[in-house]
Amino acid sequence: MTDETKTPDKFTIINELARRRGFFWQSYEIYGGASGFVTYGSLGARLKQNIEKKLRELFVNKLGILEIDSPIIAPSKVFEASGHVDHFKELMVECLKCKRQFRADNLLREFAKIGESEAEKLSLKEVKEAIEKHEIRCPECGGTFGEPKYFLIMFKTTIGPYSDAVGYGRPEAAQGIFVEFRHLYEMAREKLPFGVIQIGHALRNEISPRQGLIRWREFTIADLEFFFDPEEPNCYLLKDFENETLPLVLAENKLRGSEEIVKVTVKEALTKGYIKAEWQAVFMALAKKLLVDFGVPAEKQRFIEKLPWEKAHYAVQSFDQEICVERWGWFEVSGHAYRTDYDLKRHMQFSGVDMRVFKEYEKPVERKRTVVKPLMAKLGPVFKEDAANVAEMLSEADPEEVEASIKKNGYYMLGKCKVLPEYIEIACQKVKERGRKFVPHVVEPSFGSDRLVYVTLEYAYRVKDGRAILSFPRDVAPIQVGVYPLVSKNGLPERTLQIHKTLLDEGFMAEYDEAGSIGRRYARADEIGVPLGITVDYDTLKDNTVTVRDRDSWKQVRSRVEELPQLLRKYFRWKADFEDLGKPFKG
RNA sequence: GCGGCCGUAGUCUAGUUUGGUUUAGGACAUCAGCCUGCCACGCUGACGACCCGGGUUCAAAUCCCGGCGGCCGCACCA
């Protein structure tokens, strides 16, 4: 512990390296900086693009998930419907004496024995009264509390010049998908299951976004909403993933105070009921593989289940995918929530738009249905001018209820009107139902893009002979290949620039560097994670061969210049290893 | 938001205690030139800083106040 100040941890090292080499830094430095905002430089921006490209390759290309790009600002109604206006806030009280701030619901739960769900429902006034009634004092200094206040985590703004048009910055990209469900369902050719992904910025006005990288006020989120029929929750990919192991930390164990990791296969997790939805289990397996592709070994990953009161308002079950990082231990990179039909139902309620889908049965089902037929010949004389109204209301009434009431009481009360059995005919009709309408369920894997960038950096970082190396997986490295003249004279730079240009033309991210000695250039390239270095020497001018150097092993092979494009292409698609790029070479 | 500590070039740092002796010194990095036949060689030169705003004083990197930012602790993280 005492050595901590002497040996900076990886987080500090990564941040320094990131800043020095232009991966990212804190925004608005010239005005003193603003906490929670970060700017990516050219290397970081490209690293992040490559990481997001991998997400797209997996979800969009391979699984056929639709990608959309929707606005960041939404009218307030959207987040009223989603529940964020009500839930995405904290009720805080401040101690008047020591000025410490506390979450009101925590205090009430602890000192007034008010249940979790109850505590959350209380209004400002009720909280104030409860605090007074139970004489809750500051647990730190015994002081009294001031007025409870809400802190809304969403950024609020106005849309257009009229201040009554309130809007919010989205705290998640998911709502952009739910509100467009009708269009998207159509785009998916009206078939379930289907998924939609959105990768974009989200805003959260965090109370105190410290620790540079991990809690930002503006960040990139990749929300994937996967819609399925709750009556057909089976996942057609299950057979491909059922034997993948998932390291789970279950809520039931957490409640006992244990963070024991239970290693189960996807199949076991489902049969044992640890994970409620097949699709969710499969997405968790995919998320695990994805992180392995970013350089995080499986042993450094876990999925921790959220306790009932830790869960978001929309979820019935939620796991966080966590990665072991040096500074904080377990660090969330993705969340996997079973959101059921919560969001679509809420948007149905608030917008009045039907979000249900129709699914045709294989065979139409014949169903008996009780119907109430008003007999106008009887109703007319009794109700006169109201007769038409009564008839309409009768047809809207629940037939079962009407029938039951008549059986029990001998009449049915429709508002003020007493409906006698002779006014109506209760018939049993056979109806053919061709299908059913229902609101789809949703499982949501949601990745923090920036956090993926961080863990990729931390797991890529290593030190060899006192030199820092970022051993990025070759397909996320921001620069693919460095091109160097062995010395910058005698025609070598000219030839090197030709090769550099060829590689650029072939679509590679190639960088030319002739500054300083060759060793210095290799060291610089290693530090920003360039997987391959191509060096042009005097032999190149004679036989058109170059050396290719591997970032991680520092080994070299000799290859023909004209073969480089196809060799490199294979290498970056993992179709060839470094040794396949040429003949061993000793410089 | 609160409390403690802190803020000198891209980075690390000298100077701050005791205000003036400093055109604020050094190292690394960067750039230019020389050198360089495969892993941060060397030489010459260049660029580059007292977080911001007030105050005290003849004089402020140095003392005081406020703000911003950082680290740690508390709290917070649907």
XYZ file of C-alpha atoms (C1' of nucleotides) in Angstrom:
665
model
C 0.000 0.000 0.000
C 2.748 2.419 0.910
C 4.372 1.788 -2.445
C 1.319 3.056 -4.264
C 2.690 6.530 -4.617
C 5.982 5.194 -5.946
C 4.547 2.809 -8.514
C 1.695 4.424 -10.390
C -1.105 2.030 -11.196
C -2.106 1.093 -14.708
C -4.936 3.563 -14.751
C -2.509 6.415 -14.142
C -0.036 5.046 -16.664
C -2.724 4.578 -19.319
C -4.072 8.063 -18.753
C -0.630 9.592 -19.055
C 0.199 7.592 -22.134
C -3.199 8.405 -23.633
C -2.649 12.081 -23.110
C 0.952 12.110 -24.273
C 0.332 10.120 -27.411
C -3.025 11.600 -28.254
C -5.534 8.884 -27.454
C -7.690 11.118 -25.250
C -7.625 13.920 -22.722
C -9.933 16.034 -20.652
C -11.959 18.491 -22.717
C -11.954 22.291 -22.478
C -8.546 22.498 -20.868
C -7.968 26.058 -22.066
C -10.895 27.132 -19.902
C -9.752 25.169 -16.911
C -11.311 21.899 -17.936
C -14.733 20.502 -17.227
C -15.183 17.362 -15.272
C -16.818 14.450 -17.028
C -16.028 15.430 -20.607
C -13.322 13.901 -22.727
C -11.908 14.492 -26.187
C -10.416 11.684 -28.223
C -7.359 12.485 -30.297
C -6.607 10.858 -33.610
C -5.299 7.584 -32.220
C -8.066 7.279 -29.651
C -10.786 8.196 -32.082
C -9.557 5.499 -34.432
C -9.182 2.928 -31.670
C -12.740 3.613 -30.617
C -13.952 3.380 -34.212
C -12.227 0.026 -34.572
C -13.788 -1.239 -31.371
C -17.216 -0.114 -32.517
C -16.478 -1.688 -35.873
C -16.045 -5.017 -34.096
C -19.409 -4.535 -32.405
C -20.970 -3.854 -35.772
C -19.247 -6.828 -37.376
C -20.647 -9.078 -34.694
C -24.135 -7.732 -34.241
C -24.996 -5.958 -37.471
C -23.164 -8.047 -40.045
C -23.216 -11.506 -38.524
C -26.483 -11.449 -36.572
C -28.386 -9.174 -38.927
C -29.282 -6.642 -36.292
C -30.541 -3.320 -37.633
C -28.559 -0.205 -36.870
C -30.174 3.165 -36.397
C -28.980 6.645 -35.538
C -31.511 8.824 -33.716
C -31.393 12.248 -32.039
C -29.776 12.877 -28.669
C -32.433 15.378 -27.591
C -35.968 14.149 -27.059
C -39.179 15.921 -26.068
C -39.923 15.489 -22.376
C -42.813 13.162 -23.116
C -40.404 10.467 -24.269
C -38.661 10.299 -20.924
C -41.880 10.687 -19.005
C -43.082 7.581 -20.802
C -39.820 5.716 -20.323
C -39.980 6.365 -16.603
C -36.716 8.303 -16.496
C -38.262 11.578 -15.368
C -39.660 9.738 -12.351
C -36.817 7.371 -11.659
C -33.627 8.845 -13.007
C -33.179 11.159 -10.086
C -32.088 11.116 -6.518
C -33.849 12.544 -3.520
C -31.116 14.073 -1.431
C -31.035 15.678 1.963
C -28.250 17.757 3.364
C -27.178 17.877 6.974
C -27.459 21.494 8.094
C -24.566 21.094 10.472
C -21.854 19.162 8.641
C -23.190 19.695 5.084
C -22.923 16.028 4.206
C -25.396 14.819 1.613
C -27.375 11.642 1.877
C -29.801 9.756 -0.254
C -33.130 10.110 1.474
C -34.315 6.613 0.644
C -31.207 5.091 2.212
C -31.801 7.010 5.429
C -35.454 6.017 5.596
C -34.696 2.403 4.962
C -32.054 2.301 7.604
C -33.591 4.430 10.341
C -37.317 4.309 9.713
C -37.496 0.686 8.555
C -39.299 1.732 5.425
C -39.031 -0.819 2.646
C -37.004 -0.185 -0.455
C -39.860 0.017 -2.913
C -41.905 2.097 -0.482
C -39.120 4.552 0.154
C -38.750 5.205 -3.554
C -42.372 6.128 -3.969
C -42.453 8.848 -1.328
C -42.902 12.445 -2.364
C -40.758 15.333 -1.200
C -43.292 16.207 1.463
C -43.692 12.648 2.664
C -39.951 12.231 2.932
C -39.711 15.395 4.950
C -42.498 14.247 7.237
C -41.024 10.783 7.615
C -37.666 12.238 8.565
C -39.301 14.464 11.148
C -41.585 11.739 12.452
C -38.771 9.265 12.963
C -36.476 12.025 14.177
C -33.751 10.976 11.794
C -30.517 12.821 12.410
C -27.316 12.959 10.459
C -25.574 9.607 11.005
C -22.221 11.366 10.886
C -22.619 14.302 13.229
C -26.136 14.080 14.628
C -27.226 17.323 12.970
C -30.674 17.976 11.557
C -31.538 17.838 7.880
C -32.637 20.602 5.558
C -35.337 20.406 2.892
C -35.122 17.278 0.737
C -34.282 18.093 -2.873
C -34.432 16.173 -6.100
C -31.438 15.917 -8.299
C -32.373 14.904 -11.858
C -29.533 13.107 -13.583
C -30.805 13.983 -17.057
C -29.693 17.176 -18.775
C -32.722 19.359 -19.242
C -33.105 21.852 -22.046
C -35.748 23.656 -24.038
C -36.559 22.887 -27.627
C -36.871 25.993 -29.723
C -37.426 29.505 -28.361
C -40.461 28.727 -26.221
C -39.459 27.586 -22.801
C -42.487 25.365 -22.290
C -41.166 22.857 -24.808
C -38.991 20.923 -22.418
C -36.514 18.402 -23.753
C -33.938 16.098 -22.253
C -30.628 14.779 -23.382
C -30.968 11.040 -23.610
C -29.359 9.090 -20.766
C -29.414 5.957 -22.928
C -29.761 5.331 -26.646
C -32.444 2.720 -26.076
C -35.437 5.046 -26.125
C -34.537 6.137 -29.647
C -35.212 2.543 -30.623
C -38.423 2.020 -28.655
C -40.096 5.174 -29.948
C -39.434 4.065 -33.525
C -40.645 0.553 -32.946
C -43.425 0.664 -35.551
C -41.021 1.654 -38.338
C -38.375 -0.777 -37.204
C -40.777 -3.676 -37.002
C -41.781 -2.942 -40.547
C -38.122 -2.730 -41.561
C -37.634 -6.160 -40.018
C -40.366 -7.354 -42.428
C -42.785 -7.709 -39.497
C -41.096 -10.767 -38.114
C -39.949 -11.605 -34.638
C -37.407 -11.979 -33.265
C -35.304 -9.067 -34.421
C -32.834 -6.671 -32.909
C -31.925 -3.024 -33.302
C -28.685 -1.417 -32.208
C -27.778 2.185 -31.727
C -24.278 3.422 -31.029
C -24.204 7.052 -30.034
C -23.675 9.660 -27.393
C -25.688 9.717 -24.184
C -25.771 12.349 -21.469
C -25.941 11.978 -17.718
C -25.440 14.897 -15.427
C -23.466 12.905 -12.903
C -23.247 14.420 -9.471
C -19.535 13.964 -9.192
C -17.808 12.339 -12.166
C -14.391 11.797 -10.718
C -11.743 9.354 -11.723
C -11.269 10.721 -15.188
C -12.276 7.884 -17.372
C -15.017 5.856 -15.913
C -17.918 8.163 -15.230
C -18.491 10.744 -17.876
C -21.293 13.200 -18.370
C -21.237 12.619 -22.094
C -20.246 9.224 -23.344
C -20.861 6.708 -26.078
C -23.268 3.910 -25.478
C -24.109 0.939 -27.671
C -27.641 -0.144 -26.849
C -28.993 -3.258 -28.490
C -32.687 -3.953 -28.074
C -33.671 -7.441 -29.053
C -37.395 -8.020 -29.504
C -39.004 -11.421 -29.197
C -42.316 -13.132 -28.599
C -42.587 -13.933 -24.875
C -44.464 -17.084 -25.810
C -41.616 -18.157 -28.048
C -38.604 -17.083 -26.026
C -36.313 -19.723 -27.458
C -33.122 -18.538 -29.087
C -32.124 -20.122 -32.369
C -28.471 -19.432 -31.638
C -28.557 -21.355 -28.372
C -27.113 -24.529 -29.852
C -24.002 -22.608 -30.929
C -23.415 -21.161 -27.481
C -24.942 -23.592 -24.991
C -21.547 -24.921 -23.925
C -19.902 -21.534 -23.457
C -19.195 -20.934 -19.795
C -20.499 -17.879 -18.017
C -18.887 -16.731 -14.771
C -21.879 -15.559 -12.756
C -22.192 -13.809 -9.430
C -25.780 -14.493 -8.441
C -28.051 -12.155 -6.515
C -28.983 -14.938 -4.104
C -25.307 -15.283 -3.156
C -24.833 -11.538 -2.950
C -27.680 -11.401 -0.440
C -25.703 -13.809 1.697
C -22.719 -11.504 1.404
C -20.814 -13.703 -1.020
C -19.395 -12.656 -4.365
C -18.620 -16.221 -5.288
C -18.313 -16.770 -9.024
C -20.437 -19.651 -10.217
C -19.128 -21.052 -13.481
C -21.907 -22.546 -15.515
C -22.527 -23.198 -19.154
C -25.135 -21.146 -20.925
C -27.358 -24.207 -20.949
C -26.999 -24.778 -17.201
C -27.619 -21.121 -16.448
C -30.942 -21.475 -18.208
C -32.017 -24.870 -16.893
C -31.097 -23.885 -13.355
C -33.068 -20.687 -13.778
C -30.113 -18.378 -13.116
C -30.863 -16.456 -16.297
C -34.473 -15.898 -17.202
C -34.292 -15.391 -20.960
C -32.457 -17.557 -23.491
C -31.570 -14.600 -25.636
C -30.091 -12.815 -22.667
C -27.861 -15.785 -21.856
C -26.688 -15.942 -25.459
C -25.952 -12.210 -25.586
C -23.942 -12.587 -22.408
C -21.912 -15.347 -24.033
C -21.388 -13.101 -27.063
C -20.336 -10.211 -24.849
C -17.798 -12.422 -23.158
C -16.324 -13.503 -26.500
C -16.244 -9.920 -27.677
C -14.188 -8.879 -24.684
C -11.851 -11.806 -25.289
C -11.396 -10.378 -28.789
C -10.482 -7.045 -27.203
C -7.751 -8.781 -25.242
C -9.467 -9.500 -21.924
C -9.070 -13.159 -20.944
C -12.168 -15.022 -19.774
C -10.792 -15.349 -16.221
C -10.791 -11.591 -15.902
C -14.491 -11.325 -16.632
C -17.649 -11.918 -14.659
C -21.360 -11.204 -14.817
C -22.807 -9.889 -11.600
C -26.527 -9.952 -11.035
C -28.166 -6.813 -9.722
C -30.167 -6.971 -6.525
C -33.822 -5.961 -6.714
C -33.152 -2.461 -5.426
C -30.069 -1.988 -7.581
C -31.939 -2.724 -10.766
C -33.233 -0.075 -13.105
C -36.953 0.560 -13.023
C -37.534 -1.243 -16.312
C -35.726 -4.505 -15.652
C -36.847 -7.792 -14.177
C -33.353 -9.205 -14.293
C -30.051 -7.541 -14.897
C -26.427 -8.587 -15.047
C -23.420 -6.321 -15.349
C -20.468 -7.607 -17.282
C -17.449 -6.666 -15.256
C -13.772 -6.717 -16.090
C -11.056 -6.932 -13.510
C -8.948 -3.789 -13.776
C -6.006 -2.894 -11.625
C -7.313 0.286 -10.062
C -10.922 -0.459 -9.140
C -11.150 -4.198 -9.281
C -14.373 -5.167 -11.041
C -15.353 -2.577 -13.602
C -18.600 -2.524 -15.578
C -18.333 -2.589 -19.360
C -21.768 -3.804 -20.319
C -25.188 -4.345 -18.817
C -27.596 -7.090 -19.745
C -31.168 -6.319 -18.800
C -34.381 -8.172 -19.386
C -36.667 -5.189 -19.968
C -39.742 -7.314 -20.811
C -42.478 -5.283 -22.507
C -42.050 -2.378 -20.094
C -40.860 0.267 -22.551
C -43.175 -0.515 -25.434
C -46.169 -0.692 -23.108
C -45.321 2.634 -21.560
C -44.950 4.298 -24.960
C -48.294 2.740 -25.906
C -49.912 4.306 -22.865
C -48.344 7.704 -23.270
C -48.611 8.038 -27.045
C -51.809 6.120 -27.636
C -50.100 4.319 -30.504
C -50.569 0.584 -30.687
C -47.174 -1.052 -30.314
C -48.506 -4.575 -30.433
C -47.498 -6.951 -33.163
C -49.731 -9.463 -34.866
C -48.646 -13.012 -35.176
C -50.589 -15.401 -37.317
C -51.294 -18.865 -35.937
C -50.269 -21.771 -38.081
C -53.925 -22.745 -38.134
C -56.713 -20.350 -37.257
C -58.106 -21.120 -33.825
C -61.835 -21.419 -33.319
C -62.883 -19.828 -30.137
C -66.235 -19.487 -28.511
C -67.117 -16.005 -27.516
C -70.036 -14.614 -25.644
C -71.567 -11.594 -27.358
C -74.263 -9.247 -26.198
C -76.692 -8.274 -28.952
C -78.983 -5.379 -28.119
C -82.533 -5.982 -29.317
C -83.482 -2.618 -30.721
C -87.150 -3.534 -30.944
C -87.213 -3.736 -27.137
C -84.695 -0.994 -26.346
C -86.333 1.596 -28.553
C -89.655 1.893 -26.751
C -88.035 1.779 -23.280
C -85.108 4.178 -23.671
C -86.455 6.341 -26.475
C -83.803 8.822 -27.625
C -81.114 7.189 -25.416
C -81.632 3.830 -27.060
C -78.796 4.244 -29.554
C -76.400 5.228 -26.786
C -77.399 2.323 -24.613
C -76.903 -0.060 -27.500
C -73.432 1.260 -28.140
C -72.448 1.069 -24.498
C -73.801 -2.445 -24.302
C -71.676 -3.599 -27.170
C -68.613 -2.094 -25.496
C -69.396 -3.710 -22.154
C -67.746 -6.917 -21.108
C -70.129 -9.700 -22.227
C -69.013 -12.013 -19.423
C -69.809 -9.348 -16.889
C -73.226 -8.660 -18.398
C -74.083 -12.338 -18.449
C -72.921 -12.863 -14.868
C -74.844 -9.884 -13.586
C -78.046 -10.970 -15.266
C -77.697 -14.484 -13.922
C -77.066 -13.208 -10.414
C -79.344 -10.167 -10.151
C -81.710 -10.555 -13.027
C -80.539 -7.269 -14.548
C -77.387 -5.361 -15.554
C -76.715 -1.772 -14.577
C -75.362 0.320 -17.393
C -74.735 3.632 -15.712
C -78.188 4.730 -14.622
C -79.974 2.378 -17.014
C -81.295 -0.926 -15.820
C -80.916 -3.475 -18.578
C -83.334 -6.373 -18.297
C -82.669 -9.768 -19.891
C -85.444 -9.338 -22.440
C -83.733 -6.263 -23.943
C -80.822 -8.272 -25.133
C -79.807 -11.537 -26.571
C -76.765 -13.256 -25.158
C -75.336 -15.476 -27.784
C -72.401 -17.769 -27.970
C -70.533 -17.088 -31.179
C -67.832 -19.099 -32.766
C -65.017 -16.857 -33.908
C -62.055 -17.772 -35.992
C -58.893 -16.192 -34.628
C -56.157 -16.036 -37.212
C -53.494 -14.897 -34.804
C -52.850 -12.848 -31.739
C -51.666 -9.391 -30.865
C -49.093 -8.846 -28.181
C -46.330 -6.531 -27.054
C -42.908 -8.059 -27.691
C -40.425 -8.592 -24.904
C -36.954 -7.127 -24.970
C -33.553 -8.182 -23.771
C -30.941 -5.487 -23.863
C -27.186 -5.811 -23.988
C -25.736 -2.338 -23.548
C -22.052 -1.550 -23.918
C -20.127 1.494 -22.770
C -17.974 2.207 -25.782
C -15.513 4.352 -23.864
C -15.101 1.737 -21.199
C -14.349 -0.845 -23.853
C -11.640 1.515 -25.081
C -10.233 1.702 -21.570
C -10.124 -2.023 -20.876
C -8.655 -2.605 -24.339
C -5.898 -0.158 -23.467
C -5.297 -1.603 -20.015
C -5.141 -5.169 -21.275
C -2.927 -4.163 -24.216
C -0.409 -2.463 -21.961
C 2.794 -4.258 -21.159
C 6.409 -3.460 -20.508
C 9.282 -5.147 -22.305
C 12.894 -4.246 -21.540
C 11.653 -1.105 -19.826
C 9.662 -0.043 -22.891
C 5.911 0.413 -22.963
C 4.051 -1.611 -25.560
C 0.390 -1.523 -26.404
C -0.264 -5.024 -27.667
C -3.626 -4.290 -29.200
C -5.344 -7.133 -30.976
C -4.258 -6.533 -34.560
C -7.764 -5.669 -35.769
C -8.327 -2.809 -33.344
C -4.893 -1.169 -33.561
C -5.327 2.434 -34.696
C -2.307 2.244 -36.979
C -1.727 -1.053 -38.733
C 1.731 -0.695 -40.133
C 4.717 1.628 -39.778
C 6.954 2.128 -42.783
C 10.544 3.156 -42.159
C 13.761 3.735 -44.058
C 16.597 2.081 -42.151
C 18.519 5.346 -42.436
C 17.276 8.551 -43.948
C 19.740 8.950 -46.787
C 21.028 7.384 -50.005
C 17.643 7.025 -51.620
C 16.069 4.938 -48.859
C 13.431 7.543 -47.857
C 12.319 7.888 -51.469
C 11.825 4.148 -51.904
C 10.121 3.913 -48.503
C 7.653 6.651 -49.389
C 6.710 4.729 -52.533
C 5.948 1.641 -50.491
C 4.054 3.742 -47.967
C 1.898 5.189 -50.714
C 1.201 1.758 -52.150
C 0.008 0.519 -48.776
C -2.236 3.553 -48.349
C -3.672 2.923 -51.797
C -4.347 -0.656 -50.779
C -6.409 0.606 -47.868
C -4.046 0.102 -44.958
C -3.599 2.486 -42.068
C 0.085 3.042 -42.644
C 2.397 5.636 -41.171
C 5.744 6.800 -42.471
C 8.473 7.771 -40.010
C 12.091 8.702 -40.667
C 12.902 10.680 -37.521
C 15.752 9.571 -35.289
C 17.282 6.138 -35.283
C 15.477 3.008 -36.392
C 15.355 1.701 -32.833
C 13.706 4.860 -31.645
C 11.063 4.585 -34.318
C 10.318 0.979 -33.377
C 9.975 2.044 -29.758
C 7.586 4.865 -30.639
C 5.496 2.551 -32.776
C 5.351 -0.091 -30.029
C 4.082 2.485 -27.606
C 1.075 3.323 -29.749
C 0.489 -0.302 -30.606
C 1.423 -0.511 -34.290
C 1.399 -4.279 -34.918
C 3.843 -4.370 -37.842
C 6.865 -2.353 -38.922
C 8.218 -2.459 -42.439
C 11.815 -1.398 -42.863
C 13.453 -0.527 -46.155
C 17.196 -1.129 -46.293
C 19.886 -1.244 -49.003
C 18.865 -4.781 -50.014
C 15.443 -3.426 -50.825
C 16.948 -1.326 -53.584
C 18.604 -4.462 -55.027
C 16.023 -7.233 -54.640
C 12.813 -5.451 -53.677
C 12.453 -7.159 -50.315
C 11.800 -5.538 -46.946
C 11.871 -6.627 -43.339
C 8.622 -6.917 -41.425
C 8.841 -6.600 -37.671
C 6.410 -7.945 -35.109
C 5.510 -5.530 -32.329
C 5.154 -8.151 -29.614
C 8.074 -10.525 -30.255
C 10.350 -8.025 -32.035
C 11.077 -10.793 -34.500
C 11.564 -9.971 -38.146
C 10.843 -11.691 -41.432
C 11.837 -10.718 -44.942
C 9.131 -10.347 -47.562
C 8.749 -9.305 -51.166
C 7.334 -5.820 -51.579
C 4.840 -6.823 -54.266
C 3.389 -9.512 -51.987
C 2.887 -7.180 -49.060
C -0.691 -6.081 -49.742
C -2.116 -9.576 -49.916
C 0.039 -10.863 -47.042
C -0.977 -7.988 -44.807
C -4.611 -8.359 -45.754
C -4.537 -11.982 -44.637
C -2.666 -11.079 -41.481
C -5.151 -8.426 -40.366
C -8.056 -10.765 -41.012
C -6.420 -13.397 -38.811
C -5.943 -15.670 -41.835
C -2.176 -15.646 -41.454
C 0.280 -15.481 -38.568
C 3.313 -13.294 -38.395
C 5.610 -16.181 -39.383
C 3.605 -16.586 -42.603
C 4.581 -13.112 -43.756
C 8.073 -14.034 -44.949
C 11.371 -15.743 -44.274
C 13.000 -15.395 -40.852
C 15.419 -12.507 -40.769
C 18.075 -11.427 -38.359
C 18.967 -7.766 -38.575
C -21.856 18.563 -2.750
C -18.611 18.530 2.003
C -13.598 17.881 4.273
C -8.152 17.193 3.669
C -4.017 17.706 0.351
C -2.497 19.824 -4.235
C -1.895 22.988 -9.124
C 5.577 25.714 -12.566
C 6.293 23.895 -20.635
C 3.495 17.699 -23.585
C 5.702 14.940 -19.013
C 8.661 14.875 -14.462
C 10.682 18.499 -11.595
C 14.097 23.108 -9.067
C 12.493 27.608 -6.967
C 7.415 28.810 -2.669
C 9.015 27.971 4.102
C 11.977 33.644 4.798
C 8.168 38.206 -1.506
C 13.335 41.209 -4.712
C 19.442 37.913 -6.265
C 15.394 34.236 -12.146
C 15.671 37.292 -18.981
C 11.778 31.161 -13.761
C 16.812 26.435 -13.887
C 17.169 21.157 -15.374
C 15.776 16.347 -17.471
C 12.683 13.562 -20.843
C 9.592 14.225 -25.088
C 8.767 17.183 -29.722
C 10.771 19.919 -34.113
C 15.163 21.357 -37.499
C 20.161 20.038 -38.912
C 24.337 16.703 -38.464
C 25.089 11.640 -37.300
C 22.897 6.731 -37.623
C 23.445 -0.610 -41.715
C 17.838 -3.037 -37.235
C 15.577 -1.878 -31.285
C 14.746 4.976 -27.145
C 23.233 6.276 -29.444
C 25.602 11.030 -29.787
C 26.237 16.465 -31.136
C 24.189 21.577 -32.301
C 20.056 24.548 -32.207
C 14.784 25.679 -31.674
C 9.886 25.546 -29.451
C 7.730 25.522 -24.726
C 5.389 26.978 -18.139
C 4.216 29.907 -12.832
C -4.418 27.129 -13.456
C -7.915 31.606 -13.789
C -9.648 36.224 -11.431
C -9.260 39.647 -7.569
C -6.484 41.611 -3.255
C -2.032 42.998 -0.081
C 2.784 45.307 -1.501
C 7.383 49.772 -4.206
C 7.672 44.527 -5.792
C 3.868 38.127 -5.968
C 5.436 31.575 -8.925
C 6.059 32.822 -3.566
C 1.304 35.904 1.073
C -4.485 36.368 1.355
C -9.573 35.594 -0.844
C -12.737 33.533 -4.640
C -13.307 30.355 -8.878
C -11.768 26.152 -11.932
C -9.314 21.537 -12.062
C -6.817 17.103 -9.828
C -5.976 13.243 -5.952
C -7.832 10.986 -1.331
C -11.958 10.268 2.211
C -17.447 10.848 2.874
C -21.562 10.829 -0.221
C -23.336 9.585 -5.102
C -23.278 6.068 -9.392
C -31.773 4.772 -12.083
